[in-house]
Amino acid sequence: MARRSVGIRRDSAETRDRLLDTAALLLAERGTAFTLPDLARAAGISSATVYRHFADVQEVHREFYYRLIDELVDDLGNVSARARGRRRFEAICDRWAACAALWGRAATHIRSAEGFLARVHHADPPTSTLFGILEPAIEEIIEDGTIPAQETDYAVLIWITIFDERVIVDLSETLRWSTKRIARTLSASVLGALGGDPAA
Amino acid sequence: MARRSVGIRRDSAETRDRLLDTAALLLAERGTAFTLPDLARAAGISSATVYRHFADVQEVHREFYYRLIDELVDDLGNVSARARGRRRFEAICDRWAACAALWGRAATHIRSAEGFLARVHHADPPTSTLFGILEPAIEEIIEDGTIPAQETDYAVLIWITIFDERVIVDLSETLRWSTKRIARTLSASVLGALGGDPAA
């Protein structure tokens, strides 16, 4: 019985993941202009099942966004653990650009209207977790002299602002830059913006 | 008769302006979650009149956004005509921060999901006009040696990205920075991001 219930929970989690994968495709293709029945049709799942997972389409957007930040945080946390100082900063930038090349277009449609620091200040969970990875990386490049001492709030804000998914999609699709060029150029811009010498 | 028709047109333009002013307040207070009847009520104008001006609430958002960019372009064009080189760049940054302090919160709710350069490339009118003010200002600070020679598309993209209205609202409301401090700090970050020495 316990076994069966674990199986049901796993099926349910798989269905939810499949719905969020489909939501990502719909967001990328047509923005937020889809309904729960559209999502059901596109995923090949009954509307009744979709309504068991989500109360409305706003919940789909929110859950997609949370999953995306969770994945980004996992990815950045992994690369972050393997390097220190300036190399940690560059490793985070590389992975970030690679992630945003995958889900950036979907994410542009569900960007929060609230500021990044505002969300950190009232402890929005995914934003705070992301901040918790980026702030120590900034502290390290201050310590090793890559950038001068400064308010880390501002430094993290500028970092996430320059690595905006809309910017990454624009450089990739409009200027046809490679992910590598995007990561390298944006990371140099962040260091320059924070008073460092990117060529150093 | 001609006189009367001019008068009617003027009344109609005033009503439209009043509706867009009210839309700005509603956007700032509750985001995009309002209907045309809500707008009518808040403006003290009949729903029938509102429906004569706008087919749906998306048209209100779009028209508000266009008016806002028109005003920004007028403002930036004026300050831009009075200075050259580095001083022109700083004058534009100052005015931009001042404008965004006024309508920034409303604008965060209706940001385009499409990249800035993508909109410039398919000649979206307000974006192209804004680009037409910013690009020559970038060319001048390349000429006078404030920043090194580079792709102006990228330079303008970084400028508008760092002067994002959500960033300006966040610095103002979360960190309680003055508009002057915001303008000075962001303009130094833009120059640094583009390889210049902000302290020079």
Short mmCIF file of C-alpha atoms in Angstrom, two decimals:
data_model
loop_
_atom_site.label_atom_id
_atom_site.label_comp_id
_atom_site.label_asym_id
_atom_site.label_seq_id
_atom_site.Cartn_x
_atom_site.Cartn_y
_atom_site.Cartn_z
CA MET A 1 0.00 0.00 0.00
CA ALA A 2 2.81 2.41 0.94
CA ARG A 3 4.55 1.29 -2.24
CA ARG A 4 1.50 2.00 -4.37
CA SER A 5 1.06 5.44 -2.86
CA VAL A 6 4.71 6.32 -3.59
CA GLY A 7 4.04 5.18 -7.17
CA ILE A 8 1.02 7.46 -7.44
CA ARG A 9 2.98 10.38 -6.06
CA ARG A 10 5.74 9.72 -8.58
CA ASP A 11 3.21 9.59 -11.47
CA SER A 12 1.71 12.80 -10.24
CA ALA A 13 5.11 14.52 -10.04
CA GLU A 14 5.90 13.27 -13.56
CA THR A 15 2.62 14.65 -14.90
CA ARG A 16 3.30 17.98 -13.24
CA ASP A 17 6.81 18.10 -14.75
CA ARG A 18 5.43 17.24 -18.17
CA LEU A 19 2.85 20.03 -17.83
CA LEU A 20 5.54 22.53 -16.85
CA ASP A 21 7.74 21.41 -19.78
CA THR A 22 4.80 22.01 -22.11
CA ALA A 23 4.09 25.36 -20.45
CA ALA A 24 7.71 26.34 -21.21
CA LEU A 25 7.14 25.60 -24.91
CA LEU A 26 3.85 27.54 -24.99
CA LEU A 27 5.42 30.51 -23.17
CA ALA A 28 8.34 30.57 -25.61
CA GLU A 29 6.06 30.29 -28.64
CA ARG A 30 3.12 32.51 -27.77
CA GLY A 31 3.82 34.20 -24.46
CA THR A 32 1.24 34.07 -21.68
CA ALA A 33 -1.74 33.92 -24.09
CA PHE A 34 -2.81 30.32 -23.35
CA THR A 35 -5.44 28.73 -21.11
CA LEU A 36 -5.40 25.59 -18.95
CA PRO A 37 -7.38 23.67 -21.64
CA ASP A 38 -4.74 24.82 -24.23
CA LEU A 39 -2.05 23.46 -21.94
CA ALA A 40 -3.94 20.17 -21.52
CA ARG A 41 -4.32 19.78 -25.30
CA ALA A 42 -0.66 20.61 -25.98
CA ALA A 43 0.53 18.15 -23.30
CA GLY A 44 -1.88 15.39 -24.41
CA ILE A 45 -3.36 15.23 -20.89
CA SER A 46 -7.03 15.59 -19.91
CA SER A 47 -8.24 19.02 -18.75
CA ALA A 48 -9.55 17.38 -15.55
CA THR A 49 -6.03 16.24 -14.68
CA VAL A 50 -4.58 19.68 -15.44
CA TYR A 51 -7.14 21.30 -13.12
CA ARG A 52 -6.09 18.87 -10.37
CA HIS A 53 -2.55 20.27 -10.62
CA PHE A 54 -3.22 23.98 -11.14
CA ALA A 55 -6.01 26.32 -10.02
CA ASP A 56 -5.41 28.76 -12.89
CA VAL A 57 -2.93 29.63 -15.58
CA GLN A 58 -1.21 32.20 -13.31
CA GLU A 59 -0.27 29.30 -11.04
CA VAL A 60 1.30 27.57 -14.06
CA HIS A 61 3.40 30.69 -14.80
CA ARG A 62 4.42 30.97 -11.15
CA GLU A 63 5.32 27.28 -10.81
CA PHE A 64 7.24 27.33 -14.09
CA TYR A 65 9.19 30.35 -12.83
CA TYR A 66 9.94 28.72 -9.47
CA ARG A 67 11.14 25.51 -11.12
CA LEU A 68 13.33 27.51 -13.48
CA ILE A 69 14.98 29.46 -10.64
CA ASP A 70 15.40 26.20 -8.67
CA GLU A 71 17.21 24.65 -11.63
CA LEU A 72 19.32 27.78 -12.15
CA VAL A 73 20.22 27.85 -8.46
CA ASP A 74 21.20 24.13 -8.56
CA ASP A 75 23.31 24.68 -11.66
CA LEU A 76 25.00 27.83 -10.38
CA GLY A 77 25.51 26.23 -6.96
CA ASN A 78 27.31 23.28 -8.60
CA VAL A 79 29.73 25.33 -10.70
CA SER A 80 30.14 27.76 -7.83
CA ALA A 81 31.35 25.00 -5.48
CA ARG A 82 34.17 24.04 -7.85
CA ALA A 83 36.05 27.36 -8.12
CA ARG A 84 37.03 30.43 -6.13
CA GLY A 85 37.39 34.17 -6.72
CA ARG A 86 37.46 35.48 -10.25
CA ARG A 87 37.19 31.93 -11.69
CA ARG A 88 34.05 31.29 -9.65
CA PHE A 89 32.56 34.52 -10.98
CA GLU A 90 33.37 33.53 -14.59
CA ALA A 91 32.06 29.97 -14.07
CA ILE A 92 28.74 31.34 -12.80
CA CYS A 93 28.50 33.73 -15.77
CA ASP A 94 29.18 30.90 -18.26
CA ARG A 95 26.58 28.59 -16.79
CA TRP A 96 24.02 31.37 -16.46
CA ALA A 97 24.34 32.32 -20.14
CA ALA A 98 24.02 28.64 -21.11
CA CYS A 99 20.87 28.21 -18.99
CA ALA A 100 19.27 31.42 -20.26
CA ALA A 101 19.94 30.34 -23.86
CA LEU A 102 17.62 27.37 -23.14
CA TRP A 103 14.71 28.90 -21.22
CA GLY A 104 15.33 32.63 -21.73
CA ARG A 105 12.58 33.21 -24.28
CA ALA A 106 9.94 31.54 -22.07
CA ALA A 107 11.17 33.49 -19.02
CA THR A 108 10.92 36.91 -20.72
CA HIS A 109 7.13 36.53 -20.61
CA ILE A 110 6.84 35.99 -16.87
CA ARG A 111 9.43 38.37 -15.44
CA SER A 112 8.43 39.75 -12.06
CA ALA A 113 7.39 43.41 -12.02
CA GLU A 114 8.90 43.68 -8.56
CA GLY A 115 12.56 44.64 -8.17
CA PHE A 116 15.19 42.00 -7.39
CA LEU A 117 16.30 43.70 -4.16
CA ALA A 118 12.68 44.21 -3.06
CA ARG A 119 12.14 40.45 -3.44
CA VAL A 120 15.34 39.68 -1.54
CA HIS A 121 14.32 42.09 1.24
CA HIS A 122 10.99 40.38 1.87
CA ALA A 123 12.62 36.98 1.55
CA ASP A 124 10.96 35.64 -1.61
CA PRO A 125 12.41 32.09 -1.48
CA PRO A 126 13.86 31.57 -5.00
CA THR A 127 15.22 35.14 -5.23
CA SER A 128 16.84 34.87 -1.79
CA THR A 129 18.46 31.56 -2.72
CA LEU A 130 19.86 33.07 -5.91
CA PHE A 131 21.12 36.08 -3.96
CA GLY A 132 22.74 33.65 -1.50
CA ILE A 133 24.86 32.23 -4.35
CA LEU A 134 25.72 35.54 -6.03
CA GLU A 135 26.58 37.65 -2.98
CA PRO A 136 29.46 35.44 -1.71
CA ALA A 137 30.85 35.32 -5.27
CA ILE A 138 30.85 39.15 -5.30
CA GLU A 139 32.49 39.22 -1.85
CA GLU A 140 35.26 36.97 -3.15
CA ILE A 141 36.07 39.16 -6.16
CA ILE A 142 36.14 42.16 -3.82
CA GLU A 143 38.56 40.27 -1.52
CA ASP A 144 40.87 39.20 -4.34
CA GLY A 145 40.94 42.76 -5.72
CA THR A 146 39.10 42.06 -9.02
CA ILE A 147 36.64 44.85 -8.15
CA PRO A 148 36.91 47.57 -5.47
CA ALA A 149 35.04 47.39 -2.14
CA GLN A 150 31.38 48.41 -2.59
CA GLU A 151 27.79 47.70 -1.51
CA THR A 152 27.19 44.07 -2.41
CA ASP A 153 23.42 44.70 -2.84
CA TYR A 154 24.15 47.06 -5.69
CA ALA A 155 26.80 44.79 -7.19
CA VAL A 156 24.46 41.76 -7.26
CA LEU A 157 21.65 43.91 -8.71
CA ILE A 158 23.90 45.06 -11.58
CA TRP A 159 25.04 41.47 -12.19
CA ILE A 160 21.51 40.05 -12.48
CA THR A 161 20.41 43.11 -14.49
CA ILE A 162 23.13 42.68 -17.14
CA PHE A 163 22.46 38.90 -17.24
CA ASP A 164 18.75 39.59 -17.89
CA GLU A 165 17.24 36.76 -19.95
CA ARG A 166 15.81 39.30 -22.42
CA VAL A 167 19.34 40.65 -23.06
CA ILE A 168 20.72 37.14 -23.56
CA VAL A 169 17.91 36.20 -25.98
CA ASP A 170 18.41 39.51 -27.84
CA LEU A 171 22.17 38.99 -28.26
CA SER A 172 21.61 35.38 -29.33
CA GLU A 173 18.68 35.88 -31.72
CA THR A 174 19.11 39.46 -32.98
CA LEU A 175 22.92 39.78 -33.09
CA ARG A 176 23.47 35.98 -33.55
CA TRP A 177 26.18 35.86 -30.87
CA SER A 178 27.29 32.46 -29.57
CA THR A 179 26.55 31.56 -25.95
CA LYS A 180 30.30 31.70 -25.26
CA ARG A 181 30.62 35.21 -26.69
CA ILE A 182 27.55 36.33 -24.72
CA ALA A 183 28.96 34.97 -21.45
CA ARG A 184 32.41 36.47 -22.04
CA THR A 185 31.14 39.90 -23.12
CA LEU A 186 28.48 40.24 -20.41
CA SER A 187 30.85 39.10 -17.65
CA ALA A 188 33.41 41.73 -18.78
CA SER A 189 30.61 44.33 -18.77
CA VAL A 190 29.61 43.37 -15.21
CA LEU A 191 33.20 43.63 -13.97
CA GLY A 192 33.62 46.99 -15.74
CA ALA A 193 30.29 48.26 -14.35
CA LEU A 194 31.50 47.36 -10.85
CA GLY A 195 34.73 49.30 -11.29
CA GLY A 196 37.03 46.38 -12.12
CA ASP A 197 39.37 46.03 -15.06
CA PRO A 198 37.93 43.16 -17.15
CA ALA A 199 41.24 42.75 -19.02
CA ALA A 200 43.26 42.33 -15.80
CA MET B 1 -18.66 73.78 -38.04
CA ALA B 2 -14.93 73.27 -38.55
CA ARG B 3 -14.43 75.10 -35.23
CA ARG B 4 -16.86 72.86 -33.45
CA SER B 5 -15.22 69.74 -34.85
CA VAL B 6 -11.77 70.96 -33.67
CA GLY B 7 -13.33 71.46 -30.23
CA ILE B 8 -14.71 67.94 -30.21
CA ARG B 9 -11.37 66.53 -31.24
CA ARG B 10 -9.69 68.48 -28.45
CA ASP B 11 -12.23 67.18 -25.88
CA SER B 12 -11.66 63.70 -27.15
CA ALA B 13 -7.86 64.01 -26.86
CA GLU B 14 -8.26 65.39 -23.33
CA THR B 15 -10.47 62.45 -22.34
CA ARG B 16 -7.94 60.02 -23.79
CA ASP B 17 -5.10 61.73 -21.89
CA ARG B 18 -7.12 61.62 -18.68
CA LEU B 19 -7.80 57.90 -19.22
CA LEU B 20 -4.10 57.22 -19.79
CA ASP B 21 -3.18 59.25 -16.66
CA THR B 22 -5.63 57.11 -14.68
CA ALA B 23 -4.27 53.94 -16.28
CA ALA B 24 -0.79 54.98 -15.06
CA LEU B 25 -2.09 55.19 -11.48
CA LEU B 26 -3.86 51.83 -11.72
CA LEU B 27 -0.77 50.16 -13.24
CA ALA B 28 1.44 51.57 -10.49
CA GLU B 29 -0.99 50.50 -7.74
CA ARG B 30 -2.20 47.10 -8.86
CA GLY B 31 -0.34 46.15 -12.03
CA THR B 32 -2.26 44.99 -15.09
CA ALA B 33 -5.13 43.48 -13.05
CA PHE B 34 -7.85 46.00 -14.03
CA THR B 35 -10.62 46.04 -16.63
CA LEU B 36 -11.98 48.81 -18.87
CA PRO B 37 -14.98 49.33 -16.50
CA ASP B 38 -12.46 49.64 -13.58
CA LEU B 39 -10.62 52.29 -15.59
CA ALA B 40 -13.88 54.12 -16.35
CA ARG B 41 -14.85 54.14 -12.67
CA ALA B 42 -11.41 55.32 -11.51
CA ALA B 43 -11.37 58.12 -14.12
CA GLY B 44 -15.00 59.16 -13.42
CA ILE B 45 -15.90 58.64 -17.09
CA SER B 46 -18.69 56.43 -18.49
CA SER B 47 -17.79 52.94 -19.66
CA ALA B 48 -19.38 53.72 -23.03
CA THR B 49 -16.89 56.58 -23.53
CA VAL B 50 -13.97 54.38 -22.48
CA TYR B 51 -15.00 51.72 -25.02
CA ARG B 52 -15.06 54.44 -27.71
CA HIS B 53 -11.37 55.08 -26.99
CA PHE B 54 -10.05 51.56 -26.41
CA ALA B 55 -11.07 48.15 -27.78
CA ASP B 56 -9.63 46.30 -24.78
CA VAL B 57 -7.38 46.77 -21.78
CA GLN B 58 -4.33 45.55 -23.73
CA GLU B 59 -4.80 48.58 -25.99
CA VAL B 60 -4.72 50.80 -22.86
CA HIS B 61 -1.41 49.22 -21.78
CA ARG B 62 0.03 49.63 -25.27
CA GLU B 63 -1.11 53.24 -25.64
CA PHE B 64 0.17 54.12 -22.15
CA TYR B 65 3.53 52.60 -23.06
CA TYR B 66 3.70 54.48 -26.38
CA ARG B 67 2.84 57.79 -24.71
CA LEU B 68 5.47 57.17 -22.04
CA ILE B 69 8.21 56.46 -24.62
CA ASP B 70 7.10 59.52 -26.63
CA GLU B 71 7.47 61.69 -23.53
CA LEU B 72 10.83 60.13 -22.65
CA VAL B 73 12.06 60.64 -26.22
CA ASP B 74 10.92 64.31 -26.13
CA ASP B 75 12.63 64.85 -22.79
CA LEU B 76 15.86 63.09 -23.75
CA GLY B 77 15.85 64.84 -27.14
CA ASN B 78 15.64 68.24 -25.41
CA VAL B 79 18.51 67.70 -22.97
CA SER B 80 20.47 65.93 -25.67
CA ALA B 81 20.33 69.00 -27.97
CA ARG B 82 21.94 71.21 -25.31
CA ALA B 83 25.21 69.33 -24.70
CA ARG B 84 27.89 67.31 -26.47
CA GLY B 85 30.06 64.28 -25.72
CA ARG B 86 30.39 63.10 -22.14
CA ARG B 87 28.15 65.92 -20.87
CA ARG B 88 25.40 64.91 -23.29
CA PHE B 89 25.67 61.32 -22.03
CA GLU B 90 25.40 62.48 -18.40
CA ALA B 91 22.50 64.84 -19.18
CA ILE B 92 20.57 61.99 -20.79
CA CYS B 93 21.28 59.72 -17.78
CA ASP B 94 20.08 62.41 -15.32
CA ARG B 95 16.84 63.05 -17.17
CA TRP B 96 16.18 59.36 -17.71
CA ALA B 97 16.50 58.60 -13.99
CA ALA B 98 14.20 61.54 -13.18
CA CYS B 99 11.56 60.34 -15.66
CA ALA B 100 11.74 56.72 -14.49
CA ALA B 101 11.32 57.88 -10.88
CA LEU B 102 7.89 59.22 -11.96
CA TRP B 103 6.46 56.45 -14.15
CA GLY B 104 8.86 53.59 -13.44
CA ARG B 105 6.54 51.58 -11.22
CA ALA B 106 3.71 51.69 -13.78
CA ALA B 107 6.12 50.78 -16.58
CA THR B 108 7.50 47.67 -14.82
CA HIS B 109 4.10 46.01 -15.37
CA ILE B 110 4.02 46.45 -19.14
CA ARG B 111 7.63 45.82 -20.18
CA SER B 112 7.90 44.25 -23.62
CA ALA B 113 8.93 40.58 -23.63
CA GLU B 114 10.76 41.26 -26.90
CA GLY B 115 14.39 42.36 -26.84
CA PHE B 116 15.33 46.01 -27.39
CA LEU B 117 17.53 45.25 -30.41
CA ALA B 118 14.87 42.95 -31.90
CA ARG B 119 12.40 45.86 -31.71
CA VAL B 120 14.93 48.25 -33.25
CA HIS B 121 15.64 45.75 -36.04
CA HIS B 122 12.02 45.48 -37.10
CA ALA B 123 11.60 49.21 -36.73
CA ASP B 124 9.11 49.39 -33.83
CA PRO B 125 8.50 53.19 -33.93
CA PRO B 126 9.05 54.26 -30.26
CA THR B 127 12.03 51.93 -29.76
CA SER B 128 13.66 53.12 -32.99
CA THR B 129 13.21 56.75 -32.00
CA LEU B 130 14.80 56.10 -28.61
CA PHE B 131 17.66 54.25 -30.29
CA GLY B 132 18.04 57.26 -32.63
CA ILE B 133 18.77 59.48 -29.59
CA LEU B 134 21.02 57.05 -27.71
CA GLU B 135 23.19 55.80 -30.56
CA PRO B 136 24.62 59.24 -31.57
CA ALA B 137 25.32 59.93 -27.87
CA ILE B 138 27.30 56.67 -27.72
CA GLU B 139 29.14 57.59 -30.94
CA GLU B 140 30.15 60.92 -29.39
CA ILE B 141 31.62 59.36 -26.25
CA ILE B 142 33.53 56.93 -28.45
CA GLU B 143 34.85 59.88 -30.52
CA ASP B 144 35.91 61.91 -27.48
CA GLY B 145 37.66 58.86 -25.98
CA THR B 146 35.35 58.39 -22.94
CA ILE B 147 34.85 54.76 -24.01
CA PRO B 148 36.80 52.67 -26.56
CA ALA B 149 35.52 51.95 -30.09
CA GLN B 150 32.92 49.16 -30.05
CA GLU B 151 29.65 47.91 -31.56
CA THR B 152 27.13 50.67 -30.85
CA ASP B 153 24.23 48.16 -30.86
CA TYR B 154 25.74 46.41 -27.85
CA ALA B 155 26.62 49.70 -26.13
CA VAL B 156 23.05 51.05 -26.44
CA LEU B 157 21.62 47.70 -25.26
CA ILE B 158 23.79 47.81 -22.10
CA TRP B 159 22.81 51.44 -21.47
CA ILE B 160 19.05 50.80 -21.65
CA THR B 161 19.48 47.54 -19.69
CA ILE B 162 21.23 49.25 -16.75
CA PHE B 163 18.69 52.12 -16.85
CA ASP B 164 15.83 49.56 -16.63
CA GLU B 165 12.85 51.11 -14.84
CA ARG B 166 12.68 48.13 -12.48
CA VAL B 167 16.28 48.80 -11.39
CA ILE B 168 15.56 52.50 -10.85
CA VAL B 169 12.41 51.76 -8.80
CA ASP B 170 14.34 49.13 -6.79
CA LEU B 171 17.20 51.53 -5.94
CA SER B 172 14.73 54.27 -5.08
CA GLU B 173 12.24 52.24 -3.02
CA THR B 174 14.32 49.37 -1.60
CA LEU B 175 17.68 51.08 -1.05
CA ARG B 176 16.12 54.59 -0.66
CA TRP B 177 18.64 56.19 -3.00
CA SER B 178 17.95 59.72 -4.27
CA THR B 179 17.29 60.21 -7.99
CA LYS B 180 20.60 62.09 -8.23
CA ARG B 181 22.54 59.22 -6.66
CA ILE B 182 20.77 56.72 -8.92
CA ALA B 183 21.63 58.73 -12.05
CA ARG B 184 25.27 59.22 -11.00
CA THR B 185 25.84 55.60 -9.97
CA LEU B 186 24.09 54.01 -12.95
CA SER B 187 25.82 56.31 -15.45
CA ALA B 188 29.22 55.38 -13.95
CA SER B 189 28.23 51.69 -14.20
CA VAL B 190 27.29 52.11 -17.88
CA LEU B 191 30.63 53.82 -18.68
CA GLY B 192 32.52 51.11 -16.78
CA ALA B 193 30.52 48.33 -18.50
CA LEU B 194 31.48 49.84 -21.87
CA GLY B 195 35.18 49.86 -20.98
CA GLY B 196 35.49 53.52 -19.99
CA ASP B 197 36.96 54.94 -16.80
CA PRO B 198 34.00 56.57 -14.99
CA ALA B 199 36.37 58.58 -12.77
CA ALA B 200 38.24 60.12 -15.73
#
